[in-house]
CSV table of C-alpha atoms and ligand atoms in Angstrom, one decimal:
chain,number,residue,atom,x,y,z
A,107,MET,CA,-6.1,-19.0,18.0
A,108,SER,CA,-6.8,-15.3,17.6
A,109,ALA,CA,-3.9,-12.9,17.0
A,110,SER,CA,-4.8,-10.3,19.6
A,111,CYS,CA,-7.6,-8.9,21.8
A,112,ASP,CA,-5.8,-5.6,22.2
A,113,ILE,CA,-7.6,-3.1,20.0
A,114,THR,CA,-5.0,-0.4,20.5
A,115,HIS,CA,-2.3,-2.4,18.9
A,116,VAL,CA,-2.0,-4.6,15.8
A,117,LEU,CA,0.3,-7.5,15.2
A,118,TRP,CA,2.5,-7.3,12.1
A,119,LEU,CA,5.0,-9.6,10.4
A,120,VAL,CA,7.7,-7.4,8.9
A,121,ARG,CA,10.8,-8.2,6.9
A,122,ILE,CA,13.9,-6.0,7.2
A,123,PRO,CA,16.6,-7.2,4.8
A,124,GLU,CA,19.8,-8.7,6.1
A,125,VAL,CA,21.9,-5.8,4.6
A,126,PHE,CA,20.1,-3.5,7.1
A,127,ALA,CA,20.3,-5.8,10.0
A,128,ASP,CA,22.5,-3.3,11.9
A,129,LEU,CA,19.7,-0.8,11.7
A,130,ARG,CA,16.9,-3.1,12.8
A,131,PRO,CA,16.4,-1.8,16.3
A,132,GLU,CA,16.3,1.8,15.0
A,133,ILE,CA,13.9,1.0,12.2
A,134,LEU,CA,11.5,-0.8,14.5
A,135,ALA,CA,11.7,2.0,17.1
A,136,ALA,CA,10.8,4.6,14.4
A,137,MET,CA,7.6,2.6,13.9
A,138,ALA,CA,6.9,2.6,17.6
A,139,ALA,CA,7.1,-1.2,17.4
A,140,SER,CA,6.9,-3.2,20.7
A,141,SER,CA,7.3,-6.8,21.8
A,142,ARG,CA,9.5,-8.0,18.9
A,143,LYS,CA,9.9,-11.7,18.3
A,144,GLU,CA,12.2,-13.1,15.5
A,145,LEU,CA,10.5,-15.7,13.2
A,146,GLY,CA,13.0,-16.8,10.6
A,147,VAL,CA,13.9,-13.7,8.5
A,148,TYR,CA,10.8,-11.9,9.7
A,149,SER,CA,10.0,-10.0,12.9
A,150,LEU,CA,6.7,-10.3,14.7
A,151,VAL,CA,5.9,-6.9,16.1
A,152,ARG,CA,3.1,-5.0,17.8
A,153,LEU,CA,2.4,-1.5,16.3
A,154,PRO,CA,-0.1,1.1,17.5
A,155,ALA,CA,-3.4,0.7,15.6
A,156,GLY,CA,-3.5,2.7,12.4
A,157,VAL,CA,0.3,2.6,11.9
A,158,SER,CA,1.5,0.6,8.9
A,159,PRO,CA,5.2,-0.5,8.9
A,160,ARG,CA,5.6,1.0,5.4
A,161,GLY,CA,3.6,4.1,6.2
A,162,GLY,CA,6.3,6.3,7.7
A,163,ALA,CA,9.7,7.4,6.5
A,164,ALA,CA,11.4,4.2,7.8
A,165,GLY,CA,9.0,2.1,5.6
A,166,ILE,CA,11.7,2.1,2.8
A,167,PHE,CA,13.6,-0.4,5.0
A,168,VAL,CA,10.6,-2.8,5.0
A,169,PRO,CA,10.2,-4.6,1.7
A,170,TRP,CA,7.3,-6.8,2.9
A,171,CYS,CA,4.8,-6.7,5.8
A,172,LEU,CA,1.6,-8.4,6.8
A,173,PRO,CA,-1.1,-7.5,9.4
A,174,VAL,CA,-1.4,-10.7,11.4
A,175,GLU,CA,-5.0,-11.6,12.1
A,176,HIS,CA,-4.4,-15.2,12.9
A,177,ALA,CA,-1.4,-16.6,14.9
A,178,TRP,CA,-0.8,-20.1,15.9
A,179,PRO,CA,2.6,-20.3,17.6
A,180,CYS,CA,3.4,-24.0,17.5
A,181,ASP,CA,5.9,-26.5,16.1
A,182,PRO,CA,4.1,-27.8,13.0
A,183,GLY,CA,6.5,-30.9,12.9
A,184,LYS,CA,5.2,-31.9,16.3
A,185,THR,CA,1.6,-31.0,15.8
A,186,GLU,CA,-0.6,-34.0,14.8
A,187,GLY,CA,-2.9,-33.2,11.9
A,188,PHE,CA,-1.3,-29.7,11.5
A,189,ILE,CA,-2.5,-29.2,7.9
A,190,GLU,CA,-6.1,-30.1,8.6
A,191,LYS,CA,-6.3,-28.1,11.8
A,192,ALA,CA,-4.6,-25.1,10.3
A,193,ALA,CA,-6.7,-25.1,7.1
A,194,SER,CA,-10.0,-25.5,9.0
A,195,ALA,CA,-9.1,-22.6,11.3
A,196,LEU,CA,-8.2,-20.4,8.4
A,197,ALA,CA,-11.4,-21.4,6.6
A,198,ARG,CA,-13.6,-20.6,9.7
A,199,LYS,CA,-11.9,-17.3,10.1
A,200,PHE,CA,-11.5,-16.0,6.5
A,201,SER,CA,-13.6,-17.8,4.0
A,202,ALA,CA,-16.6,-15.4,4.5
A,203,ARG,CA,-14.3,-12.5,3.4
A,204,HIS,CA,-13.7,-14.2,0.1
A,205,PRO,CA,-10.0,-13.8,-0.4
A,206,ARG,CA,-9.0,-13.7,-4.1
A,207,THR,CA,-6.6,-16.5,-3.4
A,208,VAL,CA,-4.6,-18.1,-0.6
A,209,TRP,CA,-0.8,-18.0,-0.5
A,210,VAL,CA,1.4,-19.9,1.9
A,211,GLY,CA,5.1,-19.0,2.3
A,212,VAL,CA,7.9,-20.1,4.6
A,213,LEU,CA,9.3,-18.0,7.4
A,214,GLN,CA,12.9,-19.1,6.8
A,215,PRO,CA,13.4,-19.3,3.1
A,216,GLY,CA,16.6,-20.7,1.7
A,217,PRO,CA,18.6,-23.9,1.8
A,218,GLY,CA,17.1,-26.5,4.2
A,219,ASP,CA,13.6,-25.1,3.9
A,220,GLY,CA,12.4,-28.1,1.8
A,221,TRP,CA,10.3,-29.7,4.5
A,222,PHE,CA,8.5,-26.4,5.2
A,223,LYS,CA,8.1,-25.6,1.5
A,224,ARG,CA,6.3,-29.0,1.1
A,225,LEU,CA,4.2,-28.2,4.1
A,226,ALA,CA,3.4,-24.8,2.7
A,227,SER,CA,2.4,-26.3,-0.6
A,228,ASN,CA,0.2,-28.9,1.1
A,229,LEU,CA,-1.5,-26.4,3.3
A,230,ARG,CA,-2.2,-24.1,0.3
A,231,GLY,CA,-3.7,-27.1,-1.6
A,232,ARG,CA,-6.0,-27.9,1.3
A,233,CYS,CA,-7.0,-24.2,1.7
A,234,LEU,CA,-7.8,-23.9,-1.9
A,235,GLN,CA,-10.3,-26.8,-1.5
A,236,LEU,CA,-11.9,-25.0,1.4
A,237,PHE,CA,-12.0,-21.5,-0.2
A,238,PRO,CA,-14.2,-21.9,-3.3
A,239,GLY,CA,-13.2,-19.9,-6.3
A,240,SER,CA,-9.8,-18.9,-4.9
A,241,ALA,CA,-7.5,-21.1,-7.0
A,242,MET,CA,-4.7,-19.3,-8.8
A,243,PRO,CA,-1.4,-20.9,-10.0
A,244,LEU,CA,1.7,-19.6,-8.3
A,245,ALA,CA,3.0,-18.6,-11.7
A,246,GLU,CA,0.2,-16.1,-12.0
A,247,ALA,CA,0.9,-14.3,-8.8
A,248,GLY,CA,2.2,-11.2,-10.7
A,249,SER,CA,-1.1,-10.9,-12.5
A,250,GLN,CA,-3.1,-10.4,-9.2
A,251,GLN,CA,-5.0,-7.1,-9.0
A,252,PRO,CA,-2.6,-5.2,-6.7
A,253,GLY,CA,-5.4,-3.7,-4.6
A,254,GLU,CA,-7.4,-7.0,-4.2
A,255,ALA,CA,-7.1,-8.8,-0.9
A,256,ALA,CA,-5.6,-12.3,-0.7
A,257,LEU,CA,-5.0,-14.5,2.3
A,258,PHE,CA,-1.3,-14.5,3.0
A,259,CYS,CA,0.0,-17.2,5.4
A,260,MET,CA,3.5,-17.8,6.6
A,261,ILE,CA,4.7,-21.0,8.3
A,262,GLY,CA,7.9,-22.2,9.9
A,263,ALA,CA,9.4,-23.6,13.0
A,264,GLY,CA,7.6,-20.7,14.9
A,265,GLY,CA,4.1,-21.7,13.8
A,266,LEU,CA,1.5,-20.2,11.4
A,267,TYR,CA,0.8,-16.5,10.9
A,268,ALA,CA,-1.8,-15.2,8.5
A,269,GLY,CA,-3.8,-12.2,7.5
A,270,MET,CA,-5.8,-10.8,4.6
A,271,ALA,CA,-4.2,-7.9,2.7
A,272,SER,CA,-3.7,-6.8,-0.8
A,273,PRO,CA,-0.3,-7.2,-2.6
A,274,ARG,CA,0.0,-3.4,-2.6
A,275,GLU,CA,-0.4,-3.3,1.2
A,276,CYS,CA,2.1,-6.1,1.7
A,277,ASN,CA,4.4,-4.6,-1.0
A,278,GLY,CA,4.7,-7.9,-2.9
A,279,PHE,CA,2.7,-10.4,-4.9
A,280,TYR,CA,4.2,-13.4,-3.3
A,281,PRO,CA,3.9,-14.5,0.4
A,282,GLY,CA,6.8,-13.0,2.3
A,283,GLY,CA,7.8,-10.9,-0.7
A,284,ILE,CA,10.7,-13.1,-1.5
A,285,HIS,CA,10.3,-15.1,-4.7
A,286,HIS,CA,13.0,-15.9,-7.1
A,287,LEU,CA,11.7,-15.0,-10.5
A,288,PRO,CA,12.7,-17.2,-13.4
A,289,LYS,CA,16.4,-16.5,-14.2
A,290,SER,CA,16.7,-13.4,-16.3
A,291,ALA,CA,18.8,-13.3,-19.5
A,292,GLY,CA,20.7,-10.3,-18.2
A,293,THR,CA,22.3,-12.2,-15.4
A,294,SER,CA,24.6,-13.8,-17.9
A,295,ILE,CA,26.3,-10.4,-18.1
A,296,SER,CA,25.8,-9.0,-14.6
A,297,ARG,CA,23.7,-9.6,-11.5
A,298,ALA,CA,21.9,-6.3,-12.3
A,299,GLY,CA,20.0,-8.2,-15.0
A,300,ALA,CA,18.0,-9.8,-12.2
A,301,LYS,CA,17.5,-6.4,-10.5
A,302,ILE,CA,15.7,-4.9,-13.5
A,303,ALA,CA,13.6,-8.1,-13.9
A,304,GLU,CA,12.5,-7.7,-10.3
A,305,ALA,CA,12.0,-4.0,-10.6
A,306,LEU,CA,9.6,-4.5,-13.6
A,307,HIS,CA,7.7,-7.3,-11.8
A,308,HIS,CA,7.4,-5.0,-8.8
A,309,ALA,CA,6.3,-2.1,-10.9
A,310,ALA,CA,2.9,-3.8,-11.5
A,311,LEU,CA,2.0,-3.0,-7.9
A,312,HIS,CA,1.9,0.7,-8.8
A,313,GLY,CA,0.5,0.8,-12.3
A,314,LYS,CA,1.0,-0.5,-15.8
A,315,PRO,CA,4.7,-0.9,-16.4
A,316,PRO,CA,6.1,0.2,-19.8
A,317,GLY,CA,5.1,-2.3,-22.4
A,318,LYS,CA,7.0,-4.1,-25.2
A,319,GLY,CA,8.7,-1.8,-27.7
A,320,THR,CA,9.3,0.9,-25.1
A,321,HIS,CA,12.4,3.0,-25.9
A,322,TRP,CA,14.6,3.2,-22.7
A,323,LEU,CA,17.3,5.7,-22.0
A,324,GLU,CA,19.8,3.9,-19.7
A,325,LEU,CA,22.3,5.8,-17.6
A,326,GLY,CA,25.3,3.8,-16.2
A,327,ALA,CA,24.7,0.7,-18.4
A,328,SER,CA,28.0,-1.1,-18.3
A,329,PRO,CA,28.6,-4.0,-18.4
A,330,GLY,CA,25.0,-4.4,-19.6
A,331,GLY,CA,23.0,-6.9,-17.6
A,332,MET,CA,20.0,-4.6,-17.4
A,333,THR,CA,20.5,-3.6,-21.1
A,334,LEU,CA,20.4,-7.3,-22.2
A,335,GLU,CA,17.3,-7.9,-20.0
A,336,LEU,CA,15.5,-4.9,-21.6
A,337,LEU,CA,16.5,-6.0,-25.1
A,338,ASN,CA,15.4,-9.5,-24.5
A,339,ARG,CA,12.0,-8.2,-23.5
A,340,GLY,CA,11.6,-6.5,-26.8
A,341,HIS,CA,12.5,-3.0,-25.8
A,342,HIS,CA,14.9,-0.5,-27.5
A,343,VAL,CA,17.7,0.9,-25.4
A,344,THR,CA,19.9,4.0,-25.7
A,345,ALA,CA,22.7,3.2,-23.3
A,346,ILE,CA,25.3,5.6,-21.9
A,347,ASP,CA,28.4,4.7,-19.8
A,348,ARG,CA,32.0,5.8,-19.4
A,349,ALA,CA,32.9,2.2,-19.7
A,350,LEU,CA,32.3,-0.2,-22.6
A,351,LEU,CA,29.5,-2.7,-22.7
A,352,ASP,CA,30.1,-6.4,-22.6
A,353,PRO,CA,31.3,-7.6,-26.1
A,354,ARG,CA,28.2,-10.0,-26.2
A,355,LEU,CA,26.1,-6.9,-26.7
A,356,GLU,CA,28.0,-5.7,-29.8
A,357,GLY,CA,25.6,-5.3,-32.7
A,358,ALA,CA,22.6,-6.2,-30.6
A,359,VAL,CA,19.3,-5.2,-32.4
A,360,GLY,CA,17.5,-2.3,-30.8
A,361,LEU,CA,20.7,-1.0,-29.0
A,362,GLU,CA,22.4,2.3,-29.4
A,363,PHE,CA,25.4,2.9,-27.2
A,364,TYR,CA,27.4,6.1,-26.3
A,365,GLN,CA,30.7,5.7,-24.4
A,366,LYS,CA,30.6,9.0,-22.6
A,367,ASP,CA,30.2,10.6,-19.2
A,368,VAL,CA,26.5,11.0,-18.7
A,369,SER,CA,26.9,14.7,-17.8
A,370,SER,CA,28.3,15.4,-21.2
A,371,TRP,CA,25.7,13.5,-23.2
A,372,HIS,CA,23.0,15.6,-24.9
A,373,PRO,CA,20.1,14.0,-26.8
A,374,ALA,CA,19.5,15.1,-30.3
A,375,ARG,CA,16.9,17.9,-30.6
A,376,GLY,CA,13.3,16.5,-30.4
A,377,ARG,CA,14.5,13.0,-29.3
A,378,LYS,CA,12.0,11.4,-26.9
A,379,PHE,CA,12.2,8.3,-24.7
A,380,ASP,CA,9.4,6.4,-23.0
A,381,ALA,CA,11.3,5.4,-19.9
A,382,LEU,CA,14.5,6.1,-18.1
A,383,LEU,CA,16.6,3.7,-16.1
A,384,CYS,CA,19.5,4.9,-14.0
A,385,ASP,CA,21.9,2.5,-12.1
A,386,MET,CA,24.9,4.8,-12.1
A,387,ASN,CA,27.3,4.5,-9.2
A,388,GLY,CA,29.1,7.4,-7.6
A,389,ASP,CA,27.3,10.1,-5.7
A,390,PRO,CA,23.6,9.3,-5.7
A,391,LEU,CA,22.6,13.0,-5.7
A,392,ASP,CA,24.8,13.7,-8.8
A,393,ALA,CA,23.2,10.7,-10.5
A,394,PHE,CA,19.7,12.0,-9.7
A,395,ALA,CA,20.7,15.4,-11.0
A,396,GLN,CA,21.4,13.8,-14.3
A,397,VAL,CA,18.1,12.1,-14.3
A,398,LEU,CA,16.3,15.4,-13.7
A,399,ARG,CA,18.4,17.1,-16.4
A,400,LEU,CA,17.4,14.4,-19.0
A,401,LYS,CA,13.8,14.5,-18.0
A,402,THR,CA,13.2,17.0,-20.8
A,403,CYS,CA,13.7,14.2,-23.3
A,404,LEU,CA,11.1,11.9,-21.7
A,405,ARG,CA,7.5,11.7,-23.0
A,406,ASP,CA,4.7,12.7,-20.7
A,407,GLY,CA,3.8,9.7,-18.4
A,408,ALA,CA,7.3,8.2,-18.9
A,409,TRP,CA,8.5,5.9,-16.1
A,410,ILE,CA,11.8,6.4,-14.3
A,411,ILE,CA,13.5,3.6,-12.4
A,412,PHE,CA,16.3,4.9,-10.3
A,413,THR,CA,18.7,2.8,-8.1
A,414,LEU,CA,19.4,5.0,-5.1
A,415,LYS,CA,22.9,4.0,-4.1
A,416,THR,CA,23.9,4.9,-0.6
A,417,THR,CA,27.5,5.6,-1.2
A,418,GLY,CA,29.1,7.5,1.7
A,419,ARG,CA,26.0,7.4,3.9
A,420,GLU,CA,25.9,5.2,7.0
A,421,GLY,CA,23.3,5.3,9.7
A,422,MET,CA,19.6,5.4,9.4
A,423,ASP,CA,19.4,9.2,9.7
A,424,GLU,CA,21.8,9.7,6.8
A,425,LEU,CA,20.0,7.2,4.6
A,426,LEU,CA,16.7,8.8,5.3
A,427,ALA,CA,18.1,12.3,4.7
A,428,LEU,CA,19.4,11.1,1.4
A,429,HIS,CA,16.0,9.7,0.4
A,430,ARG,CA,14.3,12.9,1.5
A,431,LYS,CA,16.7,14.9,-0.7
A,432,VAL,CA,15.9,12.8,-3.8
A,433,LEU,CA,12.2,13.1,-3.1
A,434,ALA,CA,12.5,16.9,-2.8
A,435,GLY,CA,14.5,17.0,-6.0
A,436,ALA,CA,11.8,14.9,-7.8
A,437,GLU,CA,9.1,17.3,-6.5
A,438,THR,CA,10.9,20.3,-7.8
A,439,GLY,CA,11.6,18.5,-11.1
A,440,ARG,CA,7.9,17.5,-11.3
A,441,CYS,CA,8.4,13.8,-11.2
A,442,ASP,CA,5.7,11.9,-9.3
A,443,HIS,CA,7.2,9.5,-6.8
A,444,MET,CA,5.4,6.1,-7.0
A,445,ALA,CA,7.4,4.0,-4.6
A,446,THR,CA,10.7,3.2,-3.0
A,447,THR,CA,11.7,-0.3,-1.9
A,448,HIS,CA,14.5,-2.6,-1.3
A,449,LEU,CA,14.5,-5.4,-3.9
A,450,SER,CA,15.9,-8.9,-3.1
A,451,GLY,CA,18.6,-8.2,-5.7
A,452,ASN,CA,19.6,-4.9,-4.1
A,453,ARG,CA,22.7,-4.5,-1.9
A,454,ARG,CA,22.7,-1.5,0.5
A,455,GLU,CA,20.6,0.5,-2.0
A,456,PHE,CA,17.0,1.1,-2.9
A,457,THR,CA,15.0,1.1,-6.0
A,458,MET,CA,12.7,4.1,-6.7
A,459,TRP,CA,10.0,4.5,-9.3
A,460,PHE,CA,8.7,7.8,-10.7
A,461,ARG,CA,6.4,8.9,-13.4
A,462,CYS,CA,6.7,12.3,-15.2
B,61,LIG,C1,26.5,-0.5,-11.0
B,61,LIG,S1,27.3,-0.2,-12.6
B,61,LIG,C2,25.9,-0.5,-13.7
B,61,LIG,C3,25.6,-1.9,-13.9
B,61,LIG,C4,24.6,-2.1,-15.0
B,61,LIG,N1,23.3,-1.5,-14.7
B,61,LIG,C5,24.4,-3.5,-15.5
B,61,LIG,O1,23.3,-3.9,-15.6
B,61,LIG,O2,25.4,-4.2,-15.7
B,61,LIG,C6,27.4,1.5,-12.6
B,61,LIG,C7,27.9,2.1,-13.9
B,61,LIG,O3,27.7,3.5,-13.8
B,61,LIG,C8,28.7,4.1,-14.6
B,61,LIG,N2,28.8,5.5,-14.3
B,61,LIG,C9,28.9,6.1,-13.1
B,61,LIG,N3,29.0,7.4,-13.2
B,61,LIG,C10,28.9,7.7,-14.5
B,61,LIG,C11,29.0,8.9,-15.3
B,61,LIG,N4,29.0,10.1,-14.7
B,61,LIG,N5,28.9,8.8,-16.7
B,61,LIG,C12,28.8,7.6,-17.3
B,61,LIG,N6,28.8,6.4,-16.6
B,61,LIG,C13,28.9,6.5,-15.2
B,61,LIG,C14,30.0,3.3,-14.2
B,61,LIG,O4,30.9,3.4,-15.3
B,61,LIG,C15,29.4,1.9,-14.1
B,61,LIG,O5,29.6,1.1,-15.2
């Protein structure tokens, strides 16, 4: 079944995280989306041709999206020969375009998705037989070329939805954008350990992330989940926080810690860092002002990963205004904005990447 014969509009599958569920109608309206249908944790929407869900200002609320070129609304459990029919239709439609690989994800991930997960895995297996040269183990998803198109398919109780796009266009290497990375070491101290693991995985969509041995300046490090994750990856960390780090980090190799307010910390003359991480709570504009102040001790080309907390900001307009202020500050401070997204480990906050 073809997705649409209407050339003025394109069908998209978009995910808006649960923490922003209250803003969903406003976010979709900002994209001029019409005819919305809920499919698990995704929305199937029609957008004017040429508009991408992540293209406009409201795109920061969309951590994953897919242009749908093939839609088969059905109940896979009640469709005889579903896998064979679905795989042959996909092969007829997409094999001549040589997708780098084929991914199949589930529309409603989480507990109770076992049957669909198995179906997804079987459908993928059959597709890989029909798309010569497209095999790639799931574990290697993060090593895809971010600009190279793959065939992304999503299945669930609402049917099968598929399209060809690059991981960069979809904003994720995995189908649906939700994939639980192997448990990171840092989570033994705080859940933020998983956030930095995801932020580094995601960074590969935008360039070559800082390699092993990088010296990080970390603002707002306590209790130290992110610190431990960075140390475990072979980085050096200079961490600053008003509060102490978890005692398990005491004496950790590669770690230097200052118990101080960031605003009163000054690096030694000539001291240079390769990357900066800021997860400070409090007012986000004050936190970003500290990032810009400390930019002078970053080497050229250094990466900045900044958690944009939304403390004190409520509706979509306030959140977008906050994001715009940070972007304006970055421009004045000569930091190139690479991306802003909502990671699966984020609460009502965003992760931003910059290069200076
Ligand atoms: C969300 S927690 C950081 C969690 C940490 N990234 C982890 O991985 O465990 C925010 C931290 O920012 C620190 N913080 C906020 N404002 C600060 C300031 N002006 N100076 C120093 N630390 C600050 C707080 O003390 C708090 O520990």
